[in-house]
Amino acid sequence: MPLIEVSIARGRTPEQLRALIAELHRAAETAVGAVPDNTTVIIREIEHEHWSRGNQTIAERNAASQEAAVLNEAPQNAAAEQRSH
């Protein structure tokens, strides 16, 4: 009776989560001969503010990435504007 527990950052669609469940069931069948009716899968979705690595939460990393993207666009927008004049 395999019990498979997965923690994953929140943000997947119901279809993606369903696909993950199906693949985990399939892996248990293939790897250890588990009977599908005896396999339990638990998926815990974790808020981005509650998951960290390297003392930085996912939310903080996402915010920093977005800020960097905006800063990288600014010089490109300025160059494009200069070319249009």
PDB file of N, CA and C in Angstrom:
ATOM      1  N   MET A   1       0.842  -1.189   0.000  1.00  0.00           N
ATOM      2  CA  MET A   1       0.000   0.000   0.000  1.00  0.00           C
ATOM      3  C   MET A   1       0.880   1.242   0.000  1.00  0.00           C
ATOM      4  N   PRO A   2       1.366   1.662  -1.138  1.00  0.00           N
ATOM      5  CA  PRO A   2       2.195   2.863  -1.173  1.00  0.00           C
ATOM      6  C   PRO A   2       1.390   4.112  -0.807  1.00  0.00           C
ATOM      7  N   LEU A   3       2.032   4.953  -0.046  1.00  0.00           N
ATOM      8  CA  LEU A   3       1.520   6.295   0.251  1.00  0.00           C
ATOM      9  C   LEU A   3       2.548   7.252  -0.318  1.00  0.00           C
ATOM     10  N   ILE A   4       2.150   8.011  -1.328  1.00  0.00           N
ATOM     11  CA  ILE A   4       3.055   8.949  -1.992  1.00  0.00           C
ATOM     12  C   ILE A   4       2.616  10.353  -1.627  1.00  0.00           C
ATOM     13  N   GLU A   5       3.503  11.100  -0.971  1.00  0.00           N
ATOM     14  CA  GLU A   5       3.205  12.478  -0.586  1.00  0.00           C
ATOM     15  C   GLU A   5       4.121  13.411  -1.359  1.00  0.00           C
ATOM     16  N   VAL A   6       3.531  14.434  -1.965  1.00  0.00           N
ATOM     17  CA  VAL A   6       4.281  15.390  -2.765  1.00  0.00           C
ATOM     18  C   VAL A   6       3.953  16.795  -2.284  1.00  0.00           C
ATOM     19  N   SER A   7       4.974  17.587  -2.045  1.00  0.00           N
ATOM     20  CA  SER A   7       4.799  19.015  -1.774  1.00  0.00           C
ATOM     21  C   SER A   7       5.219  19.754  -3.034  1.00  0.00           C
ATOM     22  N   ILE A   8       4.375  20.676  -3.465  1.00  0.00           N
ATOM     23  CA  ILE A   8       4.630  21.400  -4.704  1.00  0.00           C
ATOM     24  C   ILE A   8       4.164  22.842  -4.513  1.00  0.00           C
ATOM     25  N   ALA A   9       4.871  23.764  -5.111  1.00  0.00           N
ATOM     26  CA  ALA A   9       4.474  25.170  -5.009  1.00  0.00           C
ATOM     27  C   ALA A   9       3.116  25.365  -5.683  1.00  0.00           C
ATOM     28  N   ARG A  10       2.274  26.150  -5.057  1.00  0.00           N
ATOM     29  CA  ARG A  10       0.942  26.433  -5.601  1.00  0.00           C
ATOM     30  C   ARG A  10       1.080  27.100  -6.967  1.00  0.00           C
ATOM     31  N   GLY A  11       0.128  26.813  -7.844  1.00  0.00           N
ATOM     32  CA  GLY A  11       0.128  27.494  -9.131  1.00  0.00           C
ATOM     33  C   GLY A  11      -0.131  26.588 -10.316  1.00  0.00           C
ATOM     34  N   ARG A  12      -0.256  25.293 -10.079  1.00  0.00           N
ATOM     35  CA  ARG A  12      -0.546  24.379 -11.184  1.00  0.00           C
ATOM     36  C   ARG A  12      -2.047  24.339 -11.441  1.00  0.00           C
ATOM     37  N   THR A  13      -2.403  24.037 -12.663  1.00  0.00           N
ATOM     38  CA  THR A  13      -3.817  23.905 -13.010  1.00  0.00           C
ATOM     39  C   THR A  13      -4.338  22.565 -12.483  1.00  0.00           C
ATOM     40  N   PRO A  14      -5.648  22.448 -12.344  1.00  0.00           N
ATOM     41  CA  PRO A  14      -6.206  21.143 -11.951  1.00  0.00           C
ATOM     42  C   PRO A  14      -5.797  20.030 -12.919  1.00  0.00           C
ATOM     43  N   GLU A  15      -5.691  20.353 -14.197  1.00  0.00           N
ATOM     44  CA  GLU A  15      -5.285  19.359 -15.185  1.00  0.00           C
ATOM     45  C   GLU A  15      -3.832  18.906 -14.953  1.00  0.00           C
ATOM     46  N   GLN A  16      -2.963  19.842 -14.616  1.00  0.00           N
ATOM     47  CA  GLN A  16      -1.572  19.488 -14.335  1.00  0.00           C
ATOM     48  C   GLN A  16      -1.475  18.615 -13.090  1.00  0.00           C
ATOM     49  N   LEU A  17      -2.239  18.959 -12.060  1.00  0.00           N
ATOM     50  CA  LEU A  17      -2.222  18.166 -10.833  1.00  0.00           C
ATOM     51  C   LEU A  17      -2.766  16.766 -11.099  1.00  0.00           C
ATOM     52  N   ARG A  18      -3.812  16.672 -11.903  1.00  0.00           N
ATOM     53  CA  ARG A  18      -4.384  15.365 -12.228  1.00  0.00           C
ATOM     54  C   ARG A  18      -3.378  14.512 -12.992  1.00  0.00           C
ATOM     55  N   ALA A  19      -2.647  15.151 -13.910  1.00  0.00           N
ATOM     56  CA  ALA A  19      -1.615  14.438 -14.667  1.00  0.00           C
ATOM     57  C   ALA A  19      -0.499  13.943 -13.739  1.00  0.00           C
ATOM     58  N   LEU A  20      -0.127  14.757 -12.767  1.00  0.00           N
ATOM     59  CA  LEU A  20       0.892  14.359 -11.796  1.00  0.00           C
ATOM     60  C   LEU A  20       0.421  13.147 -11.003  1.00  0.00           C
ATOM     61  N   ILE A  21      -0.817  13.181 -10.550  1.00  0.00           N
ATOM     62  CA  ILE A  21      -1.368  12.046  -9.800  1.00  0.00           C
ATOM     63  C   ILE A  21      -1.326  10.782 -10.648  1.00  0.00           C
ATOM     64  N   ALA A  22      -1.745  10.878 -11.895  1.00  0.00           N
ATOM     65  CA  ALA A  22      -1.748   9.712 -12.780  1.00  0.00           C
ATOM     66  C   ALA A  22      -0.343   9.153 -12.958  1.00  0.00           C
ATOM     67  N   GLU A  23       0.631  10.035 -13.158  1.00  0.00           N
ATOM     68  CA  GLU A  23       2.013   9.588 -13.357  1.00  0.00           C
ATOM     69  C   GLU A  23       2.593   8.956 -12.092  1.00  0.00           C
ATOM     70  N   LEU A  24       2.233   9.484 -10.925  1.00  0.00           N
ATOM     71  CA  LEU A  24       2.717   8.900  -9.668  1.00  0.00           C
ATOM     72  C   LEU A  24       2.132   7.507  -9.468  1.00  0.00           C
ATOM     73  N   HIS A  25       0.842   7.352  -9.780  1.00  0.00           N
ATOM     74  CA  HIS A  25       0.231   6.025  -9.696  1.00  0.00           C
ATOM     75  C   HIS A  25       0.936   5.063 -10.653  1.00  0.00           C
ATOM     76  N   ARG A  26       1.181   5.514 -11.874  1.00  0.00           N
ATOM     77  CA  ARG A  26       1.832   4.683 -12.887  1.00  0.00           C
ATOM     78  C   ARG A  26       3.250   4.302 -12.424  1.00  0.00           C
ATOM     79  N   ALA A  27       3.965   5.244 -11.836  1.00  0.00           N
ATOM     80  CA  ALA A  27       5.323   4.964 -11.354  1.00  0.00           C
ATOM     81  C   ALA A  27       5.312   3.920 -10.241  1.00  0.00           C
ATOM     82  N   ALA A  28       4.344   4.009  -9.327  1.00  0.00           N
ATOM     83  CA  ALA A  28       4.249   3.030  -8.245  1.00  0.00           C
ATOM     84  C   ALA A  28       3.940   1.639  -8.796  1.00  0.00           C
ATOM     85  N   GLU A  29       3.077   1.579  -9.798  1.00  0.00           N
ATOM     86  CA  GLU A  29       2.765   0.290 -10.432  1.00  0.00           C
ATOM     87  C   GLU A  29       4.005  -0.302 -11.082  1.00  0.00           C
ATOM     88  N   THR A  30       4.698   0.525 -11.851  1.00  0.00           N
ATOM     89  CA  THR A  30       5.859   0.058 -12.603  1.00  0.00           C
ATOM     90  C   THR A  30       7.019  -0.310 -11.686  1.00  0.00           C
ATOM     91  N   ALA A  31       7.309   0.557 -10.729  1.00  0.00           N
ATOM     92  CA  ALA A  31       8.516   0.383  -9.906  1.00  0.00           C
ATOM     93  C   ALA A  31       8.379  -0.721  -8.863  1.00  0.00           C
ATOM     94  N   VAL A  32       7.213  -0.817  -8.231  1.00  0.00           N
ATOM     95  CA  VAL A  32       7.091  -1.773  -7.118  1.00  0.00           C
ATOM     96  C   VAL A  32       5.888  -2.700  -7.253  1.00  0.00           C
ATOM     97  N   GLY A  33       5.233  -2.669  -8.408  1.00  0.00           N
ATOM     98  CA  GLY A  33       4.099  -3.556  -8.615  1.00  0.00           C
ATOM     99  C   GLY A  33       2.887  -3.221  -7.765  1.00  0.00           C
ATOM    100  N   ALA A  34       2.758  -1.956  -7.408  1.00  0.00           N
ATOM    101  CA  ALA A  34       1.633  -1.535  -6.554  1.00  0.00           C
ATOM    102  C   ALA A  34       0.310  -1.683  -7.301  1.00  0.00           C
ATOM    103  N   VAL A  35      -0.701  -2.078  -6.571  1.00  0.00           N
ATOM    104  CA  VAL A  35      -2.047  -2.178  -7.122  1.00  0.00           C
ATOM    105  C   VAL A  35      -2.661  -0.776  -7.052  1.00  0.00           C
ATOM    106  N   PRO A  36      -3.174  -0.244  -8.175  1.00  0.00           N
ATOM    107  CA  PRO A  36      -3.694   1.123  -8.183  1.00  0.00           C
ATOM    108  C   PRO A  36      -4.710   1.415  -7.071  1.00  0.00           C
ATOM    109  N   ASP A  37      -5.591   0.464  -6.784  1.00  0.00           N
ATOM    110  CA  ASP A  37      -6.596   0.702  -5.746  1.00  0.00           C
ATOM    111  C   ASP A  37      -5.990   0.789  -4.347  1.00  0.00           C
ATOM    112  N   ASN A  38      -4.762   0.331  -4.198  1.00  0.00           N
ATOM    113  CA  ASN A  38      -4.106   0.370  -2.893  1.00  0.00           C
ATOM    114  C   ASN A  38      -3.083   1.492  -2.777  1.00  0.00           C
ATOM    115  N   THR A  39      -2.990   2.317  -3.796  1.00  0.00           N
ATOM    116  CA  THR A  39      -2.021   3.415  -3.798  1.00  0.00           C
ATOM    117  C   THR A  39      -2.725   4.716  -3.456  1.00  0.00           C
ATOM    118  N   THR A  40      -2.150   5.447  -2.498  1.00  0.00           N
ATOM    119  CA  THR A  40      -2.680   6.746  -2.096  1.00  0.00           C
ATOM    120  C   THR A  40      -1.674   7.826  -2.476  1.00  0.00           C
ATOM    121  N   VAL A  41      -2.172   8.895  -3.084  1.00  0.00           N
ATOM    122  CA  VAL A  41      -1.332  10.034  -3.444  1.00  0.00           C
ATOM    123  C   VAL A  41      -1.892  11.265  -2.751  1.00  0.00           C
ATOM    124  N   ILE A  42      -1.033  11.976  -2.056  1.00  0.00           N
ATOM    125  CA  ILE A  42      -1.410  13.228  -1.398  1.00  0.00           C
ATOM    126  C   ILE A  42      -0.536  14.332  -1.971  1.00  0.00           C
ATOM    127  N   ILE A  43      -1.172  15.362  -2.490  1.00  0.00           N
ATOM    128  CA  ILE A  43      -0.433  16.517  -3.007  1.00  0.00           C
ATOM    129  C   ILE A  43      -0.718  17.696  -2.097  1.00  0.00           C
ATOM    130  N   ARG A  44       0.334  18.270  -1.569  1.00  0.00           N
ATOM    131  CA  ARG A  44       0.217  19.470  -0.729  1.00  0.00           C
ATOM    132  C   ARG A  44       0.732  20.655  -1.542  1.00  0.00           C
ATOM    133  N   GLU A  45      -0.146  21.609  -1.757  1.00  0.00           N
ATOM    134  CA  GLU A  45       0.264  22.818  -2.469  1.00  0.00           C
ATOM    135  C   GLU A  45       0.691  23.846  -1.426  1.00  0.00           C
ATOM    136  N   ILE A  46       1.881  24.358  -1.605  1.00  0.00           N
ATOM    137  CA  ILE A  46       2.473  25.276  -0.638  1.00  0.00           C
ATOM    138  C   ILE A  46       2.463  26.683  -1.224  1.00  0.00           C
ATOM    139  N   GLU A  47       2.019  27.632  -0.431  1.00  0.00           N
ATOM    140  CA  GLU A  47       2.029  29.035  -0.850  1.00  0.00           C
ATOM    141  C   GLU A  47       3.467  29.481  -1.102  1.00  0.00           C
ATOM    142  N   HIS A  48       3.655  30.339  -2.064  1.00  0.00           N
ATOM    143  CA  HIS A  48       5.003  30.809  -2.418  1.00  0.00           C
ATOM    144  C   HIS A  48       5.688  31.516  -1.253  1.00  0.00           C
ATOM    145  N   GLU A  49       4.911  32.126  -0.384  1.00  0.00           N
ATOM    146  CA  GLU A  49       5.494  32.818   0.776  1.00  0.00           C
ATOM    147  C   GLU A  49       5.927  31.841   1.869  1.00  0.00           C
ATOM    148  N   HIS A  50       5.522  30.588   1.760  1.00  0.00           N
ATOM    149  CA  HIS A  50       5.808  29.593   2.800  1.00  0.00           C
ATOM    150  C   HIS A  50       6.874  28.593   2.375  1.00  0.00           C
ATOM    151  N   TRP A  51       7.543  28.823   1.255  1.00  0.00           N
ATOM    152  CA  TRP A  51       8.532  27.885   0.739  1.00  0.00           C
ATOM    153  C   TRP A  51       9.792  28.685   0.437  1.00  0.00           C
ATOM    154  N   SER A  52      10.875  28.279   1.063  1.00  0.00           N
ATOM    155  CA  SER A  52      12.118  29.015   0.807  1.00  0.00           C
ATOM    156  C   SER A  52      13.270  28.053   0.570  1.00  0.00           C
ATOM    157  N   ARG A  53      14.245  28.567  -0.139  1.00  0.00           N
ATOM    158  CA  ARG A  53      15.506  27.877  -0.355  1.00  0.00           C
ATOM    159  C   ARG A  53      16.570  28.959  -0.339  1.00  0.00           C
ATOM    160  N   GLY A  54      17.649  28.707   0.361  1.00  0.00           N
ATOM    161  CA  GLY A  54      18.710  29.700   0.414  1.00  0.00           C
ATOM    162  C   GLY A  54      18.251  30.991   1.078  1.00  0.00           C
ATOM    163  N   ASN A  55      17.363  30.892   2.064  1.00  0.00           N
ATOM    164  CA  ASN A  55      16.840  32.034   2.820  1.00  0.00           C
ATOM    165  C   ASN A  55      16.095  33.034   1.940  1.00  0.00           C
ATOM    166  N   GLN A  56      15.492  32.544   0.859  1.00  0.00           N
ATOM    167  CA  GLN A  56      14.678  33.398  -0.005  1.00  0.00           C
ATOM    168  C   GLN A  56      13.443  32.597  -0.405  1.00  0.00           C
ATOM    169  N   THR A  57      12.272  33.202  -0.195  1.00  0.00           N
ATOM    170  CA  THR A  57      11.044  32.501  -0.550  1.00  0.00           C
ATOM    171  C   THR A  57      10.847  32.513  -2.061  1.00  0.00           C
ATOM    172  N   ILE A  58       9.971  31.638  -2.521  1.00  0.00           N
ATOM    173  CA  ILE A  58       9.635  31.627  -3.943  1.00  0.00           C
ATOM    174  C   ILE A  58       9.056  32.981  -4.335  1.00  0.00           C
ATOM    175  N   ALA A  59       8.207  33.538  -3.467  1.00  0.00           N
ATOM    176  CA  ALA A  59       7.599  34.846  -3.745  1.00  0.00           C
ATOM    177  C   ALA A  59       8.675  35.918  -3.896  1.00  0.00           C
ATOM    178  N   GLU A  60       9.689  35.888  -3.028  1.00  0.00           N
ATOM    179  CA  GLU A  60      10.773  36.871  -3.128  1.00  0.00           C
ATOM    180  C   GLU A  60      11.584  36.677  -4.406  1.00  0.00           C
ATOM    181  N   ARG A  61      11.858  35.421  -4.762  1.00  0.00           N
ATOM    182  CA  ARG A  61      12.592  35.145  -6.003  1.00  0.00           C
ATOM    183  C   ARG A  61      11.798  35.607  -7.219  1.00  0.00           C
ATOM    184  N   ASN A  62      10.480  35.327  -7.211  1.00  0.00           N
ATOM    185  CA  ASN A  62       9.634  35.753  -8.332  1.00  0.00           C
ATOM    186  C   ASN A  62       9.617  37.274  -8.454  1.00  0.00           C
ATOM    187  N   ALA A  63       9.491  37.958  -7.316  1.00  0.00           N
ATOM    188  CA  ALA A  63       9.473  39.419  -7.334  1.00  0.00           C
ATOM    189  C   ALA A  63      10.797  39.966  -7.862  1.00  0.00           C
ATOM    190  N   ALA A  64      11.913  39.381  -7.441  1.00  0.00           N
ATOM    191  CA  ALA A  64      13.222  39.832  -7.909  1.00  0.00           C
ATOM    192  C   ALA A  64      13.375  39.588  -9.412  1.00  0.00           C
ATOM    193  N   SER A  65      12.869  38.462  -9.899  1.00  0.00           N
ATOM    194  CA  SER A  65      12.938  38.159 -11.333  1.00  0.00           C
ATOM    195  C   SER A  65      12.113  39.145 -12.146  1.00  0.00           C
ATOM    196  N   GLN A  66      10.923  39.470 -11.641  1.00  0.00           N
ATOM    197  CA  GLN A  66      10.070  40.431 -12.338  1.00  0.00           C
ATOM    198  C   GLN A  66      10.711  41.809 -12.358  1.00  0.00           C
ATOM    199  N   GLU A  67      11.316  42.187 -11.243  1.00  0.00           N
ATOM    200  CA  GLU A  67      11.977  43.493 -11.164  1.00  0.00           C
ATOM    201  C   GLU A  67      13.147  43.544 -12.148  1.00  0.00           C
ATOM    202  N   ALA A  68      13.916  42.460 -12.217  1.00  0.00           N
ATOM    203  CA  ALA A  68      15.050  42.412 -13.144  1.00  0.00           C
ATOM    204  C   ALA A  68      14.560  42.486 -14.589  1.00  0.00           C
ATOM    205  N   ALA A  69      13.457  41.824 -14.879  1.00  0.00           N
ATOM    206  CA  ALA A  69      12.907  41.855 -16.239  1.00  0.00           C
ATOM    207  C   ALA A  69      12.489  43.268 -16.618  1.00  0.00           C
ATOM    208  N   VAL A  70      11.879  43.978 -15.685  1.00  0.00           N
ATOM    209  CA  VAL A  70      11.460  45.361 -15.943  1.00  0.00           C
ATOM    210  C   VAL A  70      12.681  46.236 -16.165  1.00  0.00           C
ATOM    211  N   LEU A  71      13.718  46.045 -15.349  1.00  0.00           N
ATOM    212  CA  LEU A  71      14.935  46.848 -15.507  1.00  0.00           C
ATOM    213  C   LEU A  71      15.626  46.542 -16.838  1.00  0.00           C
ATOM    214  N   ASN A  72      15.583  45.292 -17.263  1.00  0.00           N
ATOM    215  CA  ASN A  72      16.194  44.918 -18.538  1.00  0.00           C
ATOM    216  C   ASN A  72      15.417  45.470 -19.723  1.00  0.00           C
ATOM    217  N   GLU A  73      14.112  45.626 -19.580  1.00  0.00           N
ATOM    218  CA  GLU A  73      13.293  46.176 -20.654  1.00  0.00           C
ATOM    219  C   GLU A  73      13.500  47.676 -20.803  1.00  0.00           C
ATOM    220  N   ALA A  74      13.794  48.367 -19.715  1.00  0.00           N
ATOM    221  CA  ALA A  74      13.925  49.824 -19.749  1.00  0.00           C
ATOM    222  C   ALA A  74      14.984  50.278 -20.755  1.00  0.00           C
ATOM    223  N   PRO A  75      16.212  49.719 -20.751  1.00  0.00           N
ATOM    224  CA  PRO A  75      17.196  50.158 -21.748  1.00  0.00           C
ATOM    225  C   PRO A  75      16.761  49.827 -23.176  1.00  0.00           C
ATOM    226  N   GLN A  76      16.106  48.695 -23.377  1.00  0.00           N
ATOM    227  CA  GLN A  76      15.651  48.323 -24.720  1.00  0.00           C
ATOM    228  C   GLN A  76      14.580  49.287 -25.198  1.00  0.00           C
ATOM    229  N   ASN A  77      13.657  49.646 -24.294  1.00  0.00           N
ATOM    230  CA  ASN A  77      12.594  50.606 -24.661  1.00  0.00           C
ATOM    231  C   ASN A  77      13.186  51.967 -24.982  1.00  0.00           C
ATOM    232  N   ALA A  78      14.191  52.393 -24.205  1.00  0.00           N
ATOM    233  CA  ALA A  78      14.820  53.685 -24.454  1.00  0.00           C
ATOM    234  C   ALA A  78      15.538  53.674 -25.800  1.00  0.00           C
ATOM    235  N   ALA A  79      16.239  52.590 -26.111  1.00  0.00           N
ATOM    236  CA  ALA A  79      16.948  52.492 -27.392  1.00  0.00           C
ATOM    237  C   ALA A  79      15.960  52.505 -28.550  1.00  0.00           C
ATOM    238  N   ALA A  80      14.859  51.792 -28.390  1.00  0.00           N
ATOM    239  CA  ALA A  80      13.844  51.756 -29.452  1.00  0.00           C
ATOM    240  C   ALA A  80      13.233  53.127 -29.652  1.00  0.00           C
ATOM    241  N   GLU A  81      13.014  53.842 -28.559  1.00  0.00           N
ATOM    242  CA  GLU A  81      12.437  55.187 -28.661  1.00  0.00           C
ATOM    243  C   GLU A  81      13.407  56.131 -29.355  1.00  0.00           C
ATOM    244  N   GLN A  82      14.712  56.011 -29.055  1.00  0.00           N
ATOM    245  CA  GLN A  82      15.697  56.871 -29.711  1.00  0.00           C
ATOM    246  C   GLN A  82      15.747  56.593 -31.212  1.00  0.00           C
ATOM    247  N   ARG A  83      15.623  55.322 -31.593  1.00  0.00           N
ATOM    248  CA  ARG A  83      15.662  54.984 -33.019  1.00  0.00           C
ATOM    249  C   ARG A  83      14.448  55.544 -33.748  1.00  0.00           C
ATOM    250  N   SER A  84      13.337  55.700 -33.049  1.00  0.00           N
ATOM    251  CA  SER A  84      12.118  56.176 -33.719  1.00  0.00           C
ATOM    252  C   SER A  84      12.123  57.669 -33.922  1.00  0.00           C
ATOM    253  N   HIS A  85      13.053  58.381 -33.316  1.00  0.00           N
ATOM    254  CA  HIS A  85      13.095  59.855 -33.463  1.00  0.00           C
ATOM    255  C   HIS A  85      13.938  60.281 -34.617  1.00  0.00           C
TER     256      HIS A  85
END
